[in-house]
Coordinates of C-alpha atoms in Angstrom, one line a residue:
M1 CA 89.9 180.0 76.2
D2 CA 88.4 177.5 73.8
S3 CA 89.0 177.7 70.0
N4 CA 85.4 178.9 69.2
Q5 CA 85.5 181.7 71.6
D6 CA 89.0 182.7 70.4
S7 CA 87.7 182.7 66.8
D8 CA 84.7 184.9 67.8
R9 CA 87.0 187.4 69.5
T10 CA 89.4 187.6 66.6
L11 CA 86.4 188.1 64.2
V12 CA 84.9 190.9 66.3
S13 CA 88.2 192.6 66.8
K14 CA 88.8 192.7 63.0
Y15 CA 85.2 193.9 62.4
E16 CA 85.6 196.8 64.9
S17 CA 89.0 197.8 63.5
V18 CA 87.6 198.0 60.0
F19 CA 84.6 199.9 61.3
C20 CA 86.8 202.4 63.1
V21 CA 89.0 202.9 60.0
F22 CA 85.7 203.5 58.1
M23 CA 84.7 206.2 60.7
A24 CA 88.1 207.9 60.4
A25 CA 87.7 208.0 56.6
L26 CA 84.2 209.3 56.9
A27 CA 85.4 212.0 59.3
Y28 CA 88.0 213.0 56.8
L29 CA 85.5 213.2 54.0
W30 CA 83.1 215.3 56.2
R31 CA 85.8 217.9 57.0
D32 CA 83.8 220.5 55.0
N33 CA 80.6 219.8 56.9
P34 CA 79.7 222.8 59.1
N35 CA 78.5 220.5 61.9
V36 CA 81.9 218.7 62.1
V37 CA 84.8 220.2 64.1
Y38 CA 87.8 219.1 62.1
P39 CA 90.4 217.7 62.8
H40 CA 89.1 217.0 66.4
V41 CA 86.5 214.5 65.2
L42 CA 89.3 212.7 63.2
Y43 CA 91.4 212.4 66.3
S44 CA 88.5 211.1 68.3
C45 CA 88.0 208.4 65.6
L46 CA 91.7 207.4 65.8
V47 CA 91.4 207.2 69.6
L48 CA 88.3 204.9 69.2
L49 CA 90.4 202.7 66.9
A50 CA 93.3 202.5 69.4
L51 CA 90.9 201.6 72.2
N52 CA 89.4 198.8 70.2
L53 CA 92.8 197.4 69.4
A54 CA 93.7 197.7 73.1
A55 CA 90.6 195.8 74.1
G56 CA 91.3 193.0 71.6
F57 CA 94.9 192.7 72.8
S58 CA 93.9 192.5 76.4
L59 CA 91.3 189.8 75.6
R60 CA 94.1 187.7 73.9
R61 CA 96.7 188.5 76.5
W62 CA 94.6 188.1 79.7
P63 CA 91.5 186.0 78.7
S64 CA 90.6 185.3 82.3
R65 CA 90.8 189.0 83.3
E66 CA 87.8 190.4 81.5
G67 CA 87.7 193.5 83.7
I68 CA 90.7 195.0 81.8
S69 CA 89.0 194.5 78.4
A70 CA 85.7 195.9 79.8
A71 CA 87.6 199.1 80.9
F72 CA 88.9 199.6 77.4
I73 CA 85.4 199.0 75.9
L74 CA 83.9 201.4 78.4
A75 CA 86.5 203.9 77.3
N76 CA 85.1 203.5 73.8
C77 CA 81.9 205.2 75.1
G78 CA 84.0 208.2 76.0
A79 CA 85.6 208.4 72.6
I80 CA 82.2 208.1 70.9
T81 CA 80.9 210.9 73.1
A82 CA 83.8 213.1 71.8
I83 CA 82.9 212.1 68.2
L84 CA 79.3 213.2 68.9
A85 CA 80.5 216.5 70.5
Y86 CA 82.5 217.3 67.4
S87 CA 79.8 216.3 64.9
G88 CA 76.8 218.2 66.0
G89 CA 76.4 217.3 69.7
P90 CA 73.0 215.9 70.8
E91 CA 71.6 216.5 67.4
S92 CA 74.2 214.2 65.7
N93 CA 72.8 210.9 64.4
L94 CA 76.0 209.2 65.2
W95 CA 74.7 208.4 68.7
V96 CA 74.0 204.9 67.4
L97 CA 77.8 204.4 67.7
Y98 CA 77.1 203.6 71.4
L99 CA 75.6 200.3 70.2
L100 CA 79.1 199.2 69.1
P101 CA 80.6 198.7 72.6
I102 CA 77.4 197.2 73.8
Y103 CA 77.4 194.7 70.9
T104 CA 81.1 193.9 71.5
A105 CA 80.5 193.3 75.3
C106 CA 77.6 191.0 74.6
L107 CA 79.7 188.9 72.2
L108 CA 82.9 188.7 74.2
L109 CA 82.3 189.4 77.9
G110 CA 80.1 188.3 80.8
R111 CA 76.7 189.6 82.0
R112 CA 78.3 191.9 84.7
E113 CA 80.5 193.6 82.1
I114 CA 77.6 194.1 79.8
I115 CA 75.6 195.9 82.5
W116 CA 78.6 198.1 83.2
I117 CA 79.1 199.1 79.6
T118 CA 75.4 199.6 78.9
A119 CA 75.2 201.8 81.9
G120 CA 78.3 203.6 80.7
A121 CA 76.7 204.3 77.3
I122 CA 73.6 205.7 79.0
G123 CA 75.8 207.8 81.4
F124 CA 78.0 209.3 78.6
S125 CA 74.9 210.0 76.5
A126 CA 73.2 211.8 79.4
A127 CA 76.4 213.7 80.1
L128 CA 76.6 215.0 76.5
L129 CA 72.9 215.9 76.6
I130 CA 73.2 217.8 79.9
S131 CA 76.4 219.7 78.8
E132 CA 74.7 220.8 75.5
R133 CA 71.2 221.5 76.9
P134 CA 71.4 223.1 80.3
A135 CA 67.7 224.0 80.2
W136 CA 65.8 220.7 80.6
G137 CA 62.3 219.9 79.5
M138 CA 60.2 217.0 78.5
E139 CA 61.8 216.7 75.0
P140 CA 65.4 216.1 76.3
I141 CA 64.1 213.7 78.9
M142 CA 62.2 211.7 76.4
E143 CA 65.1 211.7 74.0
L144 CA 67.4 210.3 76.8
L145 CA 64.8 207.7 77.7
L146 CA 64.4 206.7 74.1
K147 CA 68.1 206.3 73.6
S148 CA 68.5 204.5 76.9
G149 CA 65.7 202.1 76.0
V150 CA 67.4 201.4 72.7
F151 CA 70.7 200.6 74.5
V152 CA 69.0 198.3 77.1
L153 CA 66.9 196.6 74.4
T154 CA 70.0 196.0 72.2
A155 CA 72.0 194.6 75.1
A156 CA 69.1 192.3 76.2
V157 CA 68.4 191.0 72.7
T158 CA 72.0 190.5 71.7
W159 CA 72.9 188.8 75.0
R160 CA 69.9 186.4 74.6
I161 CA 71.0 185.5 71.1
V162 CA 74.6 185.1 72.1
A163 CA 73.7 183.0 75.1
R164 CA 71.6 180.7 73.0
D165 CA 74.4 180.4 70.5
R166 CA 76.9 179.6 73.2
K167 CA 74.7 176.9 74.6
T168 CA 74.4 175.4 71.1
K169 CA 78.1 175.4 70.7
D170 CA 78.6 173.9 74.2
R171 CA 76.2 171.1 73.3
L172 CA 78.0 170.5 70.0
R173 CA 81.3 170.4 71.8
A174 CA 79.9 167.9 74.3
K175 CA 78.5 165.8 71.5
R176 CA 81.8 166.0 69.6
K177 CA 83.7 164.9 72.7
E178 CA 81.3 162.0 73.2
V179 CA 81.8 160.9 69.6
E180 CA 85.6 161.1 70.1
E181 CA 85.5 159.1 73.3
L182 CA 83.2 156.5 71.6
G183 CA 85.7 156.3 68.7
Q184 CA 88.6 155.8 71.1
L185 CA 86.5 153.1 72.9
L186 CA 85.8 151.4 69.6
N187 CA 89.4 151.5 68.6
T188 CA 90.4 149.9 72.0
Q189 CA 87.7 147.2 71.6
K190 CA 88.9 146.6 68.0
E191 CA 92.5 146.3 69.2
R192 CA 91.4 143.8 71.9
L193 CA 89.5 141.7 69.5
E194 CA 92.4 141.6 67.1
Q195 CA 94.7 140.6 70.0
A196 CA 92.2 137.9 71.1
Q197 CA 92.0 136.6 67.5
K198 CA 95.8 136.5 67.3
L199 CA 96.0 134.7 70.7
A200 CA 93.4 132.2 69.6
E201 CA 95.2 131.4 66.4
L202 CA 98.5 131.2 68.2
G203 CA 97.1 129.0 70.9
L204 CA 95.7 126.5 68.3
M205 CA 99.0 126.4 66.5
S206 CA 101.0 126.1 69.8
T207 CA 99.0 123.2 71.1
G208 CA 100.3 121.0 68.3
I209 CA 103.8 122.4 68.8
A210 CA 103.6 121.6 72.5
H211 CA 102.7 118.0 71.7
D212 CA 105.7 117.6 69.5
M213 CA 108.0 119.4 72.0
N214 CA 106.8 117.1 74.8
N215 CA 107.9 114.1 72.7
T216 CA 111.3 115.7 72.0
F217 CA 111.9 116.3 75.7
M218 CA 110.9 112.7 76.5
V219 CA 113.6 111.5 74.1
I220 CA 116.2 113.9 75.6
L221 CA 115.3 112.8 79.2
G222 CA 115.5 109.1 78.3
L223 CA 118.8 109.3 76.6
T224 CA 120.3 111.5 79.4
D225 CA 119.0 109.1 82.1
I226 CA 120.7 106.2 80.3
A227 CA 123.9 108.1 80.0
L228 CA 123.9 109.1 83.7
H229 CA 123.7 105.4 84.7
G230 CA 126.7 104.5 82.6
E231 CA 129.9 103.3 84.3
S232 CA 133.2 105.2 84.7
L233 CA 131.8 108.6 83.6
P234 CA 134.1 111.6 84.2
Q235 CA 132.8 113.9 86.9
D236 CA 132.7 116.9 84.4
T237 CA 130.6 114.9 82.0
K238 CA 128.3 113.7 84.7
D239 CA 127.8 117.3 85.9
D240 CA 127.0 118.4 82.3
L241 CA 124.5 115.6 81.9
E242 CA 122.8 116.5 85.1
K243 CA 122.4 120.0 83.9
I244 CA 120.9 118.8 80.6
Y245 CA 118.6 116.5 82.5
K246 CA 117.4 119.4 84.8
S247 CA 116.9 121.7 81.8
A248 CA 115.0 119.1 79.9
T249 CA 112.8 118.4 82.9
L250 CA 112.1 122.1 83.3
G251 CA 111.2 122.3 79.6
K252 CA 109.0 119.3 79.7
N253 CA 107.1 120.6 82.7
M254 CA 106.6 124.0 81.0
V255 CA 105.3 122.4 77.8
S256 CA 103.0 120.2 79.9
N257 CA 101.5 123.2 81.6
F258 CA 101.2 125.3 78.5
V259 CA 97.8 124.0 77.4
G260 CA 96.5 124.3 80.9
L261 CA 97.6 128.0 81.0
A262 CA 95.8 128.7 77.7
R263 CA 92.6 127.0 78.9
K264 CA 92.7 129.1 82.1
D265 CA 92.8 126.0 84.2
K266 CA 93.1 126.5 87.9
F267 CA 96.7 126.1 89.2
A268 CA 97.5 123.5 91.7
L269 CA 99.2 125.6 94.4
T270 CA 101.6 124.1 96.9
P271 CA 104.0 125.6 99.4
C272 CA 107.1 126.8 97.5
R273 CA 110.4 128.3 98.6
V274 CA 111.1 131.2 96.3
A275 CA 114.9 131.1 96.8
E276 CA 114.9 127.5 95.6
I277 CA 112.9 128.3 92.5
V278 CA 115.3 131.1 91.6
Q279 CA 118.3 128.8 92.1
S280 CA 116.7 126.1 89.9
V281 CA 116.2 128.6 87.1
L282 CA 119.8 130.0 87.3
S283 CA 121.6 126.6 87.5
P284 CA 121.3 125.8 83.8
L285 CA 122.2 129.4 82.9
E286 CA 125.6 129.6 84.6
G287 CA 127.5 128.9 81.4
A288 CA 125.5 131.5 79.4
L289 CA 126.0 134.1 82.0
D290 CA 129.8 133.6 81.9
K291 CA 129.9 133.5 78.2
N292 CA 128.0 136.8 77.9
Q293 CA 130.2 138.4 80.6
I294 CA 127.2 139.0 82.9
K295 CA 127.9 139.3 86.6
L296 CA 125.3 137.7 88.8
E297 CA 124.4 139.4 92.1
L298 CA 122.2 137.3 94.3
A299 CA 120.5 138.4 97.5
L300 CA 118.2 135.5 98.3
D301 CA 116.7 135.5 101.8
A302 CA 116.3 131.9 102.8
D303 CA 114.2 132.8 105.9
I304 CA 111.3 134.4 104.2
P305 CA 108.0 132.5 104.4
L306 CA 106.9 130.0 101.8
V307 CA 104.5 131.1 99.1
M308 CA 101.5 129.2 97.7
G309 CA 102.3 128.6 94.1
S310 CA 102.8 126.4 91.1
Q311 CA 106.5 125.7 91.0
T312 CA 106.7 125.0 87.3
H313 CA 104.8 128.2 86.4
L314 CA 106.9 130.3 88.7
Q315 CA 110.0 128.8 87.2
R316 CA 108.7 129.8 83.8
L317 CA 108.0 133.4 84.9
I318 CA 111.4 133.9 86.6
L319 CA 113.2 132.3 83.6
N320 CA 111.5 134.7 81.2
L321 CA 112.5 137.7 83.4
V322 CA 116.1 136.5 83.6
T323 CA 116.5 135.7 79.9
N324 CA 115.0 139.1 79.0
A325 CA 117.5 140.8 81.2
M326 CA 120.3 138.7 79.7
R327 CA 119.1 139.6 76.2
A328 CA 119.2 143.3 77.1
M329 CA 122.8 143.2 78.1
K330 CA 124.5 142.3 74.8
N331 CA 127.9 143.6 75.9
G332 CA 127.8 142.3 79.4
G333 CA 126.6 143.9 82.6
V334 CA 125.1 143.1 86.0
L335 CA 122.1 140.9 86.7
A336 CA 120.8 141.4 90.2
I337 CA 118.1 139.2 91.8
K338 CA 116.8 139.8 95.3
T339 CA 114.1 138.2 97.4
E340 CA 112.7 140.0 100.3
M341 CA 109.7 140.3 102.6
A342 CA 107.5 143.4 102.0
E343 CA 105.5 144.3 105.0
G344 CA 102.0 145.6 104.6
P345 CA 98.4 145.0 105.5
K346 CA 99.0 141.5 104.1
P347 CA 102.6 140.4 103.9
M348 CA 104.1 139.7 100.4
V349 CA 107.2 138.0 99.2
T350 CA 108.9 140.0 96.5
V351 CA 111.3 138.9 93.8
R352 CA 113.2 141.7 92.1
V353 CA 115.1 141.1 88.8
E354 CA 117.2 144.1 87.7
D355 CA 119.6 144.6 84.8
S356 CA 122.1 147.2 83.8
G357 CA 121.0 147.3 80.1
P358 CA 119.7 150.3 78.2
G359 CA 116.2 150.1 79.7
I360 CA 112.9 150.0 77.9
P361 CA 111.5 152.8 75.8
D362 CA 108.7 154.7 77.6
E363 CA 106.1 154.0 74.9
I364 CA 106.8 150.3 75.2
M365 CA 107.0 150.3 79.0
A366 CA 103.5 151.8 79.1
N367 CA 102.1 148.7 77.4
I368 CA 104.8 146.2 78.3
F369 CA 102.4 143.5 79.7
K370 CA 100.0 143.6 76.7
P371 CA 100.3 140.8 74.2
F372 CA 102.5 141.4 71.1
R373 CA 104.4 144.3 72.6
T374 CA 108.2 143.6 72.3
T375 CA 111.5 145.2 72.0
N376 CA 113.1 142.1 70.4
G377 CA 111.0 141.9 67.3
L378 CA 114.1 141.8 65.1
E379 CA 115.5 138.9 67.2
G380 CA 112.3 136.8 66.8
G381 CA 110.5 138.1 69.9
T382 CA 106.7 137.5 69.9
G383 CA 105.7 140.0 72.6
L384 CA 104.0 137.2 74.5
G385 CA 106.6 136.5 77.2
L386 CA 105.7 139.3 79.7
Y387 CA 102.0 138.9 78.9
I388 CA 102.2 135.3 80.0
C389 CA 104.3 136.3 83.0
S390 CA 101.6 138.7 84.1
E391 CA 98.9 136.1 83.6
I392 CA 100.8 133.7 85.8
A393 CA 101.3 136.3 88.5
M394 CA 97.7 137.2 88.6
R395 CA 96.7 133.5 88.6
H396 CA 98.7 133.3 91.9
D397 CA 96.8 136.3 93.3
G398 CA 100.0 138.2 92.9
R399 CA 101.2 141.1 90.7
L400 CA 104.0 141.8 88.3
Y401 CA 105.4 145.3 88.1
G402 CA 108.0 146.9 85.8
E403 CA 109.9 150.2 85.5
N404 CA 113.1 151.7 84.2
R405 CA 115.8 152.3 86.8
S406 CA 117.1 155.8 87.2
E407 CA 120.6 154.6 87.1
G408 CA 119.9 152.7 83.8
G409 CA 118.4 149.3 83.0
A410 CA 115.1 147.8 83.8
R411 CA 113.6 146.5 87.0
F412 CA 110.8 143.9 87.4
A413 CA 109.2 142.9 90.7
L414 CA 107.1 139.9 91.3
C415 CA 104.9 140.1 94.4
L416 CA 103.4 136.9 95.7
P417 CA 101.1 136.4 98.7
I418 CA 102.1 133.9 101.4
S419 CA 98.6 132.6 101.4
S420 CA 95.9 132.0 98.7
Q421 CA 94.1 135.2 99.5
E422 CA 94.2 138.0 96.9
V423 CA 96.2 141.0 98.1
E424 CA 97.7 144.1 96.5
C425 CA 101.4 144.5 96.1
P426 CA 102.8 147.0 98.6
R427 CA 105.4 149.5 97.6
R428 CA 108.7 149.4 99.4
D429 CA 111.4 152.1 99.8
S430 CA 111.7 154.5 96.9
V431 CA 110.9 151.9 94.2
Q432 CA 107.9 153.0 92.1
M433 CA 106.4 150.3 90.1
E434 CA 103.8 150.6 87.3
P435 CA 101.0 148.0 87.7
V436 CA 100.0 145.6 85.0

């Protein structure tokens, strides 16, 4: 039941209740009228009030079962017949009370119920006329036809007016819905424009930063290379310098590709082994994992096919997933990384990164891949990491999916095709991923 129809029903129910109370008061005041059988007419008015209340209750309680309400409204015709019988019979001018259930049916019920109740009013009126005037002539017949004509005309006119009013309200509701949808669309477009403006401003500023960072990495690489070629270096020191050199190389490559990603340049895809990319990302993070008491569980399948990808961009993507997982496990936990082959119409290589942290709130997870959505705002997060990751995945004709694990923590899955053709990420086992 819509709000407008519910309002109409409540209004009509109140109107009928007030009218019935008025009739009961009138019957009491007419108790000295010789044509009124008292207190029978008062009891009939009270029955009419009870039936109206029952009809209103049934409409509210069972709005889809209009037959119950129609039965109560039809019973009103019986109570009105009793009122007429105790207030002068066929000569009583209160026969117009039959218009009350007809009017109610037109406002609240369907066409079929209106026909029933109109026919009921005619039938009850005829029964009263027959019972009071056994000898029939033209006058009683004309009287019955006149009253029946009034009932039918009232039903037809009222139904037509109500139907027109309902159509008008339906059109208004449709227009209101269109306006609301248009408002939502405008809000969405406004949000997208604001995000695009922020991204443009951030891109302009980041281009200069990338230039300076590239120079910084060049200095680090140069000094590290000189140190590595020094004589009599302890093995521990040499290992640390090699890690610094690898990390600086990774950082320099990421900075070098940053501007190309912002410009939507086409990636140079080459055959890559996913397990080696994961290992290259994890190697510089071993110390941080131990320091934060994070246990690493690796299940890297070395036999899965190569993927066509940009190694530097894939390193950046996986590094972001891993660092996000580490950041979520402030008090230690388990970081699980698994590579596997997902069979489907077009085979995919899947990299899953799972953590045992607190998970991601549902309202953030729903928009996790949109720019400027972050759970680390207080820690300096920009909300761009996963957005960039999703862009990288799609530029590889792959997909990035995310969800919260039922046992706690978050799970992200990167699906990459083994060829350059665009394919959809297949689902595997019971894991349900939400698409970007």
